[in-house]
PDB file of N, CA and C in Angstrom:
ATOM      1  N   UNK F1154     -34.098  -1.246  -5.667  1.00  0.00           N
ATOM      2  CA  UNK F1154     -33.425  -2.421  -6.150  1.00  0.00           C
ATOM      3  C   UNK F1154     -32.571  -3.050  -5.067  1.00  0.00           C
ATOM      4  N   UNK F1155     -32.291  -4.210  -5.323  1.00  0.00           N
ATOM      5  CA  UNK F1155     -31.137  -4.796  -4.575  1.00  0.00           C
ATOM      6  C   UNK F1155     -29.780  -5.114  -5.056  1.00  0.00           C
ATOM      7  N   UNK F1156     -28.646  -4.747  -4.491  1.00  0.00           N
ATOM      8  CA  UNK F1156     -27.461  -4.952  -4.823  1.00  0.00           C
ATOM      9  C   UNK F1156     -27.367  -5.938  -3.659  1.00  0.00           C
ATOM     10  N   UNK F1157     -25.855  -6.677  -4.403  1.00  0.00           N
ATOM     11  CA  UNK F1157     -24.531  -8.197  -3.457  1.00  0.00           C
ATOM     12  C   UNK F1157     -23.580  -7.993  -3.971  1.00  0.00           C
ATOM     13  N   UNK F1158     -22.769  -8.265  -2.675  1.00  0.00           N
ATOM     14  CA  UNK F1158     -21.265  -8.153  -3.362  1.00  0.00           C
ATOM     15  C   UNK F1158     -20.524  -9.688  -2.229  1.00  0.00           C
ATOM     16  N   UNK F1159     -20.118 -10.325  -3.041  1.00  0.00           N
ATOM     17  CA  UNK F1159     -19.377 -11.401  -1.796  1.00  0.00           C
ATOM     18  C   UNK F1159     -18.360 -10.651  -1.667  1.00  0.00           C
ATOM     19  N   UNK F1160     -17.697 -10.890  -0.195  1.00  0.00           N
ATOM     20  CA  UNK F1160     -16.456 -10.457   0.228  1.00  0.00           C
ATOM     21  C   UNK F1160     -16.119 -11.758   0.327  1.00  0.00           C
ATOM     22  N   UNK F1161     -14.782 -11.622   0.010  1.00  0.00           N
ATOM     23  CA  UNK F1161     -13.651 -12.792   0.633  1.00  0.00           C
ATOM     24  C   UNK F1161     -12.264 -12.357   1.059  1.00  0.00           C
ATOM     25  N   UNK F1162     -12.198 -12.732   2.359  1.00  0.00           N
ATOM     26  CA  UNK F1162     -11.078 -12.554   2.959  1.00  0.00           C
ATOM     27  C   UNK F1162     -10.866 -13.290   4.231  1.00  0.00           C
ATOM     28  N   UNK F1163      -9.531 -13.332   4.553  1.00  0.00           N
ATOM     29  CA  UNK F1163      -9.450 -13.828   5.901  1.00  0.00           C
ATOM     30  C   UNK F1163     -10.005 -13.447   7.383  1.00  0.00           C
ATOM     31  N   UNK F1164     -10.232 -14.568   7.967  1.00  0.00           N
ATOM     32  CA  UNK F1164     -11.036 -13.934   9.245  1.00  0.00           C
ATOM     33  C   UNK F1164      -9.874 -14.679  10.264  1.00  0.00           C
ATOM     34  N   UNK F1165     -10.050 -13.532  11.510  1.00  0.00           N
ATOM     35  CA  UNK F1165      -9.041 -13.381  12.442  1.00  0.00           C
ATOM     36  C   UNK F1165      -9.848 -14.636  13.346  1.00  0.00           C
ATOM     37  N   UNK F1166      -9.251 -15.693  13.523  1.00  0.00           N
ATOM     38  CA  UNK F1166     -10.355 -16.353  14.540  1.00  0.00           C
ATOM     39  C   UNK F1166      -9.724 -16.115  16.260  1.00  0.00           C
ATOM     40  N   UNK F1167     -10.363 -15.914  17.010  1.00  0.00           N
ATOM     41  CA  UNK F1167     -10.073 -15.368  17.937  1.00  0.00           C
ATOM     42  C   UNK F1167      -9.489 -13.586  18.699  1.00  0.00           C
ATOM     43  N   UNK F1168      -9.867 -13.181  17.303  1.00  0.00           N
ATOM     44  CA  UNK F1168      -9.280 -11.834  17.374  1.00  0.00           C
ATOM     45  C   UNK F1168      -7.554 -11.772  16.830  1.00  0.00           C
ATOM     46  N   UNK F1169      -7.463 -10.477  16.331  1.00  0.00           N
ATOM     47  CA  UNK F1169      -5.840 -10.250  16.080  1.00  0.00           C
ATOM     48  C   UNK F1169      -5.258 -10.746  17.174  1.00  0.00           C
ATOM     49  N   UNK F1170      -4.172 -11.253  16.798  1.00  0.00           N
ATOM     50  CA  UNK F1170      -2.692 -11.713  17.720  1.00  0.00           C
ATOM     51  C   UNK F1170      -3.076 -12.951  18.348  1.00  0.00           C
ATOM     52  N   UNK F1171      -4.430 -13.493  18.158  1.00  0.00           N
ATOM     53  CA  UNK F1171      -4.432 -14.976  18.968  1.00  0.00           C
ATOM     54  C   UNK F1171      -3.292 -16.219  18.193  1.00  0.00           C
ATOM     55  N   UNK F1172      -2.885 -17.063  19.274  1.00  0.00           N
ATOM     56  CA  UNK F1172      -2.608 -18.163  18.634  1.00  0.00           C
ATOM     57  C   UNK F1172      -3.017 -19.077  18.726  1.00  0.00           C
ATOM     58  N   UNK F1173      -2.986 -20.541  18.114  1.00  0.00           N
ATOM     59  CA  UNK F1173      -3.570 -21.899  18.100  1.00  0.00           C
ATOM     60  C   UNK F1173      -4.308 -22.283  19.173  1.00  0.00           C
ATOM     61  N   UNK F1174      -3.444 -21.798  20.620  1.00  0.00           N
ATOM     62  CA  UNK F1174      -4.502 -22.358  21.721  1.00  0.00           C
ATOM     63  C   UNK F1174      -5.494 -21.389  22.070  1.00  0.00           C
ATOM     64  N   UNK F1175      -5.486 -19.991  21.959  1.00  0.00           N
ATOM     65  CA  UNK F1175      -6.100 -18.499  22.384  1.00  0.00           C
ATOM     66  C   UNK F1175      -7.089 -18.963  21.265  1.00  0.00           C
ATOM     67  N   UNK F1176      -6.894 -19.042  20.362  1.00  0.00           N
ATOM     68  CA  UNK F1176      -7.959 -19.649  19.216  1.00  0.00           C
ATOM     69  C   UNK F1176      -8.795 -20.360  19.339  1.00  0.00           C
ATOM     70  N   UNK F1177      -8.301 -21.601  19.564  1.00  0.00           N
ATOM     71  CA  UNK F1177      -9.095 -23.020  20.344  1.00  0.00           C
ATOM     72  C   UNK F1177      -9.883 -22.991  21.348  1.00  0.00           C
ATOM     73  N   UNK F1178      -9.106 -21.852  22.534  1.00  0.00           N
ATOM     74  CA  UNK F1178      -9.984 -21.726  23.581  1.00  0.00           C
ATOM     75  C   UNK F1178     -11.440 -20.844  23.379  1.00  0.00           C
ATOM     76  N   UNK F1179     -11.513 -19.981  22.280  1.00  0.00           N
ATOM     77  CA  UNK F1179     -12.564 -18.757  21.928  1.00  0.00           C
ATOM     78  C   UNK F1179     -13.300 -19.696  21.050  1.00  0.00           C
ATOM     79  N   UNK F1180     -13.255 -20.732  20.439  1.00  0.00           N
ATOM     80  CA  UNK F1180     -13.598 -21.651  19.852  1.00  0.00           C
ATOM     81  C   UNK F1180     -15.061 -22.546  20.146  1.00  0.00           C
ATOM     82  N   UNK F1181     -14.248 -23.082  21.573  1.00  0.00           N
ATOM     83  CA  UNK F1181     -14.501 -23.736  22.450  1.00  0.00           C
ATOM     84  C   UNK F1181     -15.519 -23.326  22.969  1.00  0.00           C
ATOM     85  N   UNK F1182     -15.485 -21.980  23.673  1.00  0.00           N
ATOM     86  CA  UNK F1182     -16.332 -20.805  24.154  1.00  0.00           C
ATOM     87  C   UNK F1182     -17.482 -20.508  23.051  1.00  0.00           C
ATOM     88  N   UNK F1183     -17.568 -19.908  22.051  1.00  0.00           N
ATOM     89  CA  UNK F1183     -18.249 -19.307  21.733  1.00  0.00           C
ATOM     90  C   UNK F1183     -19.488 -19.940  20.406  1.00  0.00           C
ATOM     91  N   UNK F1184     -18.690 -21.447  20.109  1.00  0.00           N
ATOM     92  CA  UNK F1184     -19.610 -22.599  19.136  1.00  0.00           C
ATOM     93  C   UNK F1184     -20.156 -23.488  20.249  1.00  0.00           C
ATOM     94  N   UNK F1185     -21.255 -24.287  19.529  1.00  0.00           N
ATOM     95  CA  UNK F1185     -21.758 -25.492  20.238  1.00  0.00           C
ATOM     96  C   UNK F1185     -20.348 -26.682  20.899  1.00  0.00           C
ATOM     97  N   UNK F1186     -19.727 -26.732  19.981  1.00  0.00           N
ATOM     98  CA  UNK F1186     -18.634 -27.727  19.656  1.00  0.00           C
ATOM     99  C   UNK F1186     -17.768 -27.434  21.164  1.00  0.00           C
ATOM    100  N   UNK F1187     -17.824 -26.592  22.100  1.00  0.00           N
ATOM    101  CA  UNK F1187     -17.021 -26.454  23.182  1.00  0.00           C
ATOM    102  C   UNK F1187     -18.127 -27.136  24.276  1.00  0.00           C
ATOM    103  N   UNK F1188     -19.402 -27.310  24.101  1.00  0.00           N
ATOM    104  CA  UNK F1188     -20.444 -28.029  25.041  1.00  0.00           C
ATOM    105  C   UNK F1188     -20.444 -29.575  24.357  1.00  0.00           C
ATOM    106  N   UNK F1189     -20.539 -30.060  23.306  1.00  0.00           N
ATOM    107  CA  UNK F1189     -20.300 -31.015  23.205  1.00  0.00           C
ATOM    108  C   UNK F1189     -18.990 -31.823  23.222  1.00  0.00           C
ATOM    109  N   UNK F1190     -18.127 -31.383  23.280  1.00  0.00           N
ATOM    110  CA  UNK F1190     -16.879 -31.711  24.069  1.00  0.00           C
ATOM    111  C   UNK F1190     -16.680 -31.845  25.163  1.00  0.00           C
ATOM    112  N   UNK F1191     -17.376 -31.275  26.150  1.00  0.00           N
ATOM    113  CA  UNK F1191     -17.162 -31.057  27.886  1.00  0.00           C
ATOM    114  C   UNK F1191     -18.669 -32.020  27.945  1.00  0.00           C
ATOM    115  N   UNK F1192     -19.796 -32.368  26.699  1.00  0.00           N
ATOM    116  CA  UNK F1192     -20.493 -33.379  27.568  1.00  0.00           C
ATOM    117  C   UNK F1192     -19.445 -35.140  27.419  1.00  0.00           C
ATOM    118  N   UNK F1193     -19.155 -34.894  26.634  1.00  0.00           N
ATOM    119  CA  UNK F1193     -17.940 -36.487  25.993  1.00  0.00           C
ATOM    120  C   UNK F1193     -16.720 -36.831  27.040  1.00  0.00           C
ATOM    121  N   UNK F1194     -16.913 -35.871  28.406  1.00  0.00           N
ATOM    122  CA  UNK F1194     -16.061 -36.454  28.942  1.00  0.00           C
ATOM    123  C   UNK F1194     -14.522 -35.580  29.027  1.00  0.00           C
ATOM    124  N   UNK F1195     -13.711 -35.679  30.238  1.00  0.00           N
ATOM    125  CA  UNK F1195     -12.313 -35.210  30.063  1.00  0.00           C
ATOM    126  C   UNK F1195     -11.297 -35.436  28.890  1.00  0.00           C
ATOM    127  N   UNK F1196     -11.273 -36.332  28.882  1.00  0.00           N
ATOM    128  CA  UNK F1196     -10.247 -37.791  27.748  1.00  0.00           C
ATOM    129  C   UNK F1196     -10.405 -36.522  26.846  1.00  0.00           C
ATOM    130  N   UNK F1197     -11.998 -36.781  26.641  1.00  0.00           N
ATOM    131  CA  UNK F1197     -12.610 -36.963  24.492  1.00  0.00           C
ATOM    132  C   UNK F1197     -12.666 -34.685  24.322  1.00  0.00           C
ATOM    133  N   UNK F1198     -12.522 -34.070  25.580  1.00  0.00           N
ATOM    134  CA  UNK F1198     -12.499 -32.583  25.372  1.00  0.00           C
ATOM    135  C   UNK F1198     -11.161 -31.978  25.224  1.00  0.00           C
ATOM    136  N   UNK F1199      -9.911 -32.932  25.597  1.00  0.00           N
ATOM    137  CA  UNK F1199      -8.532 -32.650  25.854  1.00  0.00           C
ATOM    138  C   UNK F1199      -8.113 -33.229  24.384  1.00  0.00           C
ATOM    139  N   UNK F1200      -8.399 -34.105  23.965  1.00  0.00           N
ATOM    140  CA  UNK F1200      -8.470 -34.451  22.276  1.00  0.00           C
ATOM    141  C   UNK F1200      -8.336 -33.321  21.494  1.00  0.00           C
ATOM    142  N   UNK F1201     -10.205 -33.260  21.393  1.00  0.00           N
ATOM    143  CA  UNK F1201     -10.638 -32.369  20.899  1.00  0.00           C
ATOM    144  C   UNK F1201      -9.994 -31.026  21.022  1.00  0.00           C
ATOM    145  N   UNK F1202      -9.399 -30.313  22.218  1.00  0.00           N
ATOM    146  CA  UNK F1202      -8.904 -29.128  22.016  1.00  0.00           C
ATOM    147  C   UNK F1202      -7.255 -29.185  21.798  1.00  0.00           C
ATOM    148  N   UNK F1203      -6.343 -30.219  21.683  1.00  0.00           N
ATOM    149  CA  UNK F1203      -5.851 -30.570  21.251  1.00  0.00           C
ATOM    150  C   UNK F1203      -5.543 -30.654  19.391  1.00  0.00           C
ATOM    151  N   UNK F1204      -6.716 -31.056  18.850  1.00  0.00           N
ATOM    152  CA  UNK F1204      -6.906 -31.671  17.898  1.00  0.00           C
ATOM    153  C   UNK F1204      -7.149 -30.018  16.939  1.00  0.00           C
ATOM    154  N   UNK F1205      -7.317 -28.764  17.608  1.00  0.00           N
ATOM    155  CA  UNK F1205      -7.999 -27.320  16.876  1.00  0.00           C
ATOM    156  C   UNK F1205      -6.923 -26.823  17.193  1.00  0.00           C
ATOM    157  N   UNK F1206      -6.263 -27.350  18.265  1.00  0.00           N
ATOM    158  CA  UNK F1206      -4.536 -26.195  18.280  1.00  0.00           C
ATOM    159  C   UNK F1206      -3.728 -26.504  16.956  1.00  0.00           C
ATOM    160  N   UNK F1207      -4.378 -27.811  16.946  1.00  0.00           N
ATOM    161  CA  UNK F1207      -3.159 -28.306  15.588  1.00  0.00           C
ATOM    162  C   UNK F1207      -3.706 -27.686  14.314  1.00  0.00           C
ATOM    163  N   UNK F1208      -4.784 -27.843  13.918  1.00  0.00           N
ATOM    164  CA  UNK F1208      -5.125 -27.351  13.214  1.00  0.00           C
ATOM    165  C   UNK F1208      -5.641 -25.527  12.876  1.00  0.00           C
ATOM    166  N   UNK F1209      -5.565 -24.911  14.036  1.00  0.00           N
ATOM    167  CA  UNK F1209      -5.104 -23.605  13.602  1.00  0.00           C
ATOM    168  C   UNK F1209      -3.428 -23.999  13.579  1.00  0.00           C
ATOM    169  N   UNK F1210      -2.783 -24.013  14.307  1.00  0.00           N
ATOM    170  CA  UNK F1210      -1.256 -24.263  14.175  1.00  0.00           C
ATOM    171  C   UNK F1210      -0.699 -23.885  12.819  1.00  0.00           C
ATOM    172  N   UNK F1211      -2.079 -24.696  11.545  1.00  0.00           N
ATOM    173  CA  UNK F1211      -1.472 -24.962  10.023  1.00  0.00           C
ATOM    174  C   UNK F1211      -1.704 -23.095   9.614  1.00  0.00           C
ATOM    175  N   UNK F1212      -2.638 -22.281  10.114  1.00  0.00           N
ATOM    176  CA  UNK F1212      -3.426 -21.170  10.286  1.00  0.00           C
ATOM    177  C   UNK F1212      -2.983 -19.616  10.870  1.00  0.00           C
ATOM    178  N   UNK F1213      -1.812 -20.060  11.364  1.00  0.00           N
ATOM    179  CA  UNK F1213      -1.143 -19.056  12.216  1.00  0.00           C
ATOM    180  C   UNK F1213      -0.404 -18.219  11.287  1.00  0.00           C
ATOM    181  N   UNK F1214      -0.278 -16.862  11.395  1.00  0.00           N
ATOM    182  CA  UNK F1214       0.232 -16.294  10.628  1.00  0.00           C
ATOM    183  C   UNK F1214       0.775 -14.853  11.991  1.00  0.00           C
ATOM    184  N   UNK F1215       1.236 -13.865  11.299  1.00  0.00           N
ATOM    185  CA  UNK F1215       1.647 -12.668  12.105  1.00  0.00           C
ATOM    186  C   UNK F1215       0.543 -12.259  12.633  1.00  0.00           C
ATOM    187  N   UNK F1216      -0.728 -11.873  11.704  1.00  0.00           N
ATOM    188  CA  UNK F1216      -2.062 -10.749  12.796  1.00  0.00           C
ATOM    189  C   UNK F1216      -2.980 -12.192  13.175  1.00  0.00           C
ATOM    190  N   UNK F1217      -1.900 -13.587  13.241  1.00  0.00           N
ATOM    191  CA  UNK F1217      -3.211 -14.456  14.292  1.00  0.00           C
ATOM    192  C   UNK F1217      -3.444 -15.258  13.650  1.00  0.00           C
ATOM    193  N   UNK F1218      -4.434 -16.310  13.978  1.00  0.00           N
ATOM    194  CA  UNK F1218      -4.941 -17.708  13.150  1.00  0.00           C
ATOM    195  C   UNK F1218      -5.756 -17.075  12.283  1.00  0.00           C
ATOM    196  N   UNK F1219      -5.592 -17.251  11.053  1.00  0.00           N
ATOM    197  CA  UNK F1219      -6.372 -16.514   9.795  1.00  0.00           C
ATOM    198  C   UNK F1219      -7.097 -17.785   8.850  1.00  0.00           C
ATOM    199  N   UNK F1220      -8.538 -17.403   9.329  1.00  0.00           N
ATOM    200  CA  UNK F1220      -8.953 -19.014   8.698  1.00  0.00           C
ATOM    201  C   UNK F1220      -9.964 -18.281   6.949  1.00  0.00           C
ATOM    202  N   UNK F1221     -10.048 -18.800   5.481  1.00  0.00           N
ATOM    203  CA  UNK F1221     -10.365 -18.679   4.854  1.00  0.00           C
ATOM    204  C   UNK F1221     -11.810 -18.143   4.842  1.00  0.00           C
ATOM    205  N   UNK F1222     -12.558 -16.945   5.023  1.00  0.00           N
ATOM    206  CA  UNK F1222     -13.895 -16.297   5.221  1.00  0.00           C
ATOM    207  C   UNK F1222     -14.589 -15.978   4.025  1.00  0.00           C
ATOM    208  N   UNK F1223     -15.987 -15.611   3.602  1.00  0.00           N
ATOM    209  CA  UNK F1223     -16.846 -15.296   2.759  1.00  0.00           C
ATOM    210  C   UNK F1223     -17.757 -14.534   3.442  1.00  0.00           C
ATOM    211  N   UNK F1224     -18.765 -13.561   2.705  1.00  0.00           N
ATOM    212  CA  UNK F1224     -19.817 -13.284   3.215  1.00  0.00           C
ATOM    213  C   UNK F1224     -20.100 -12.321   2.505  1.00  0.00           C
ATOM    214  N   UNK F1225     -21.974 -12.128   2.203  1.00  0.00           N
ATOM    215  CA  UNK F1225     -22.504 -11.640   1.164  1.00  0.00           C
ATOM    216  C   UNK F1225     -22.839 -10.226   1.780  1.00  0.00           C
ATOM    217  N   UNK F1226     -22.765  -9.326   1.510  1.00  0.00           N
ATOM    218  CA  UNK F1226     -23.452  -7.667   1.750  1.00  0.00           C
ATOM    219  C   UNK F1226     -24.223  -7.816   0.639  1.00  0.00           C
ATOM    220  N   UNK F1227     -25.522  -7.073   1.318  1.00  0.00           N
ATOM    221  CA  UNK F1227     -26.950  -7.050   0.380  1.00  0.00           C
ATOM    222  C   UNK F1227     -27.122  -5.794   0.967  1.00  0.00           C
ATOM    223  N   UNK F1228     -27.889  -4.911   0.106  1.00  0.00           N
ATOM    224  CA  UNK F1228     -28.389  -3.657   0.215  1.00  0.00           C
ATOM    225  C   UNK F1228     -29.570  -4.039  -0.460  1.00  0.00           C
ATOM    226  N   UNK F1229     -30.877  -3.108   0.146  1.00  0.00           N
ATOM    227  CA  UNK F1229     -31.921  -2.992  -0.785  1.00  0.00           C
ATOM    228  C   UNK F1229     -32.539  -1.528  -0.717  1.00  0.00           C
ATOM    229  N   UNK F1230     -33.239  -0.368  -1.540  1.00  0.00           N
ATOM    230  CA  UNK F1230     -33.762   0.295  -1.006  1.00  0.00           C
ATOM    231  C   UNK F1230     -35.451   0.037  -2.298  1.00  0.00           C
ATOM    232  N   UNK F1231     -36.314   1.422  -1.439  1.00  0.00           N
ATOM    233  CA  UNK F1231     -37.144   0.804  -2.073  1.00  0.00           C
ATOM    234  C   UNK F1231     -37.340   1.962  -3.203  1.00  0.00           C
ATOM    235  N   UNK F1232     -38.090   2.192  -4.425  1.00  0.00           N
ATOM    236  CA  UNK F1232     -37.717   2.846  -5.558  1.00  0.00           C
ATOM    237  C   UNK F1232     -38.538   3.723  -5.497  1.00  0.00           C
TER     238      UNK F1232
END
């Protein structure tokens, strides 16, 4: 049979203890969204990373920018 269970909990973005910019910068790094920023030019990437400090900023807590997470665990075996 198959079992699911959603988890919900917070996810550390950037790892424990990051803040808004340590965040932004792993961000930057590790999504598409840090290459399409650096193709738009200096101006439009200093915005943009600008624009994710602030908004982890709202995100920051003691163990780090803690952004709202989900995700399904599925098990199956066979009978």
């Amino acid at each position: 049979g198959v079992t699911r269970r959603l988890v919900e909990q917070p996810l550390l973005l950037g790892g424990a203890g990051a803040t808004p910019a340590t965040a932004a910068a792993f961000a930057l790094r590790a999504f598409a969204l840090g290459d399409i920023l650096a193709a738009a030019g200096p101006a439009i990437a200093a915005a943009g990373r600008a624009d994710l400090e602030a908004l982890y900023a709202a995100h920051q807590t003691d163990a780090g920018v803690a952004l709202n997470g989900c995700y399904w665990l599925v098990s199956a075996h066979r009978p």
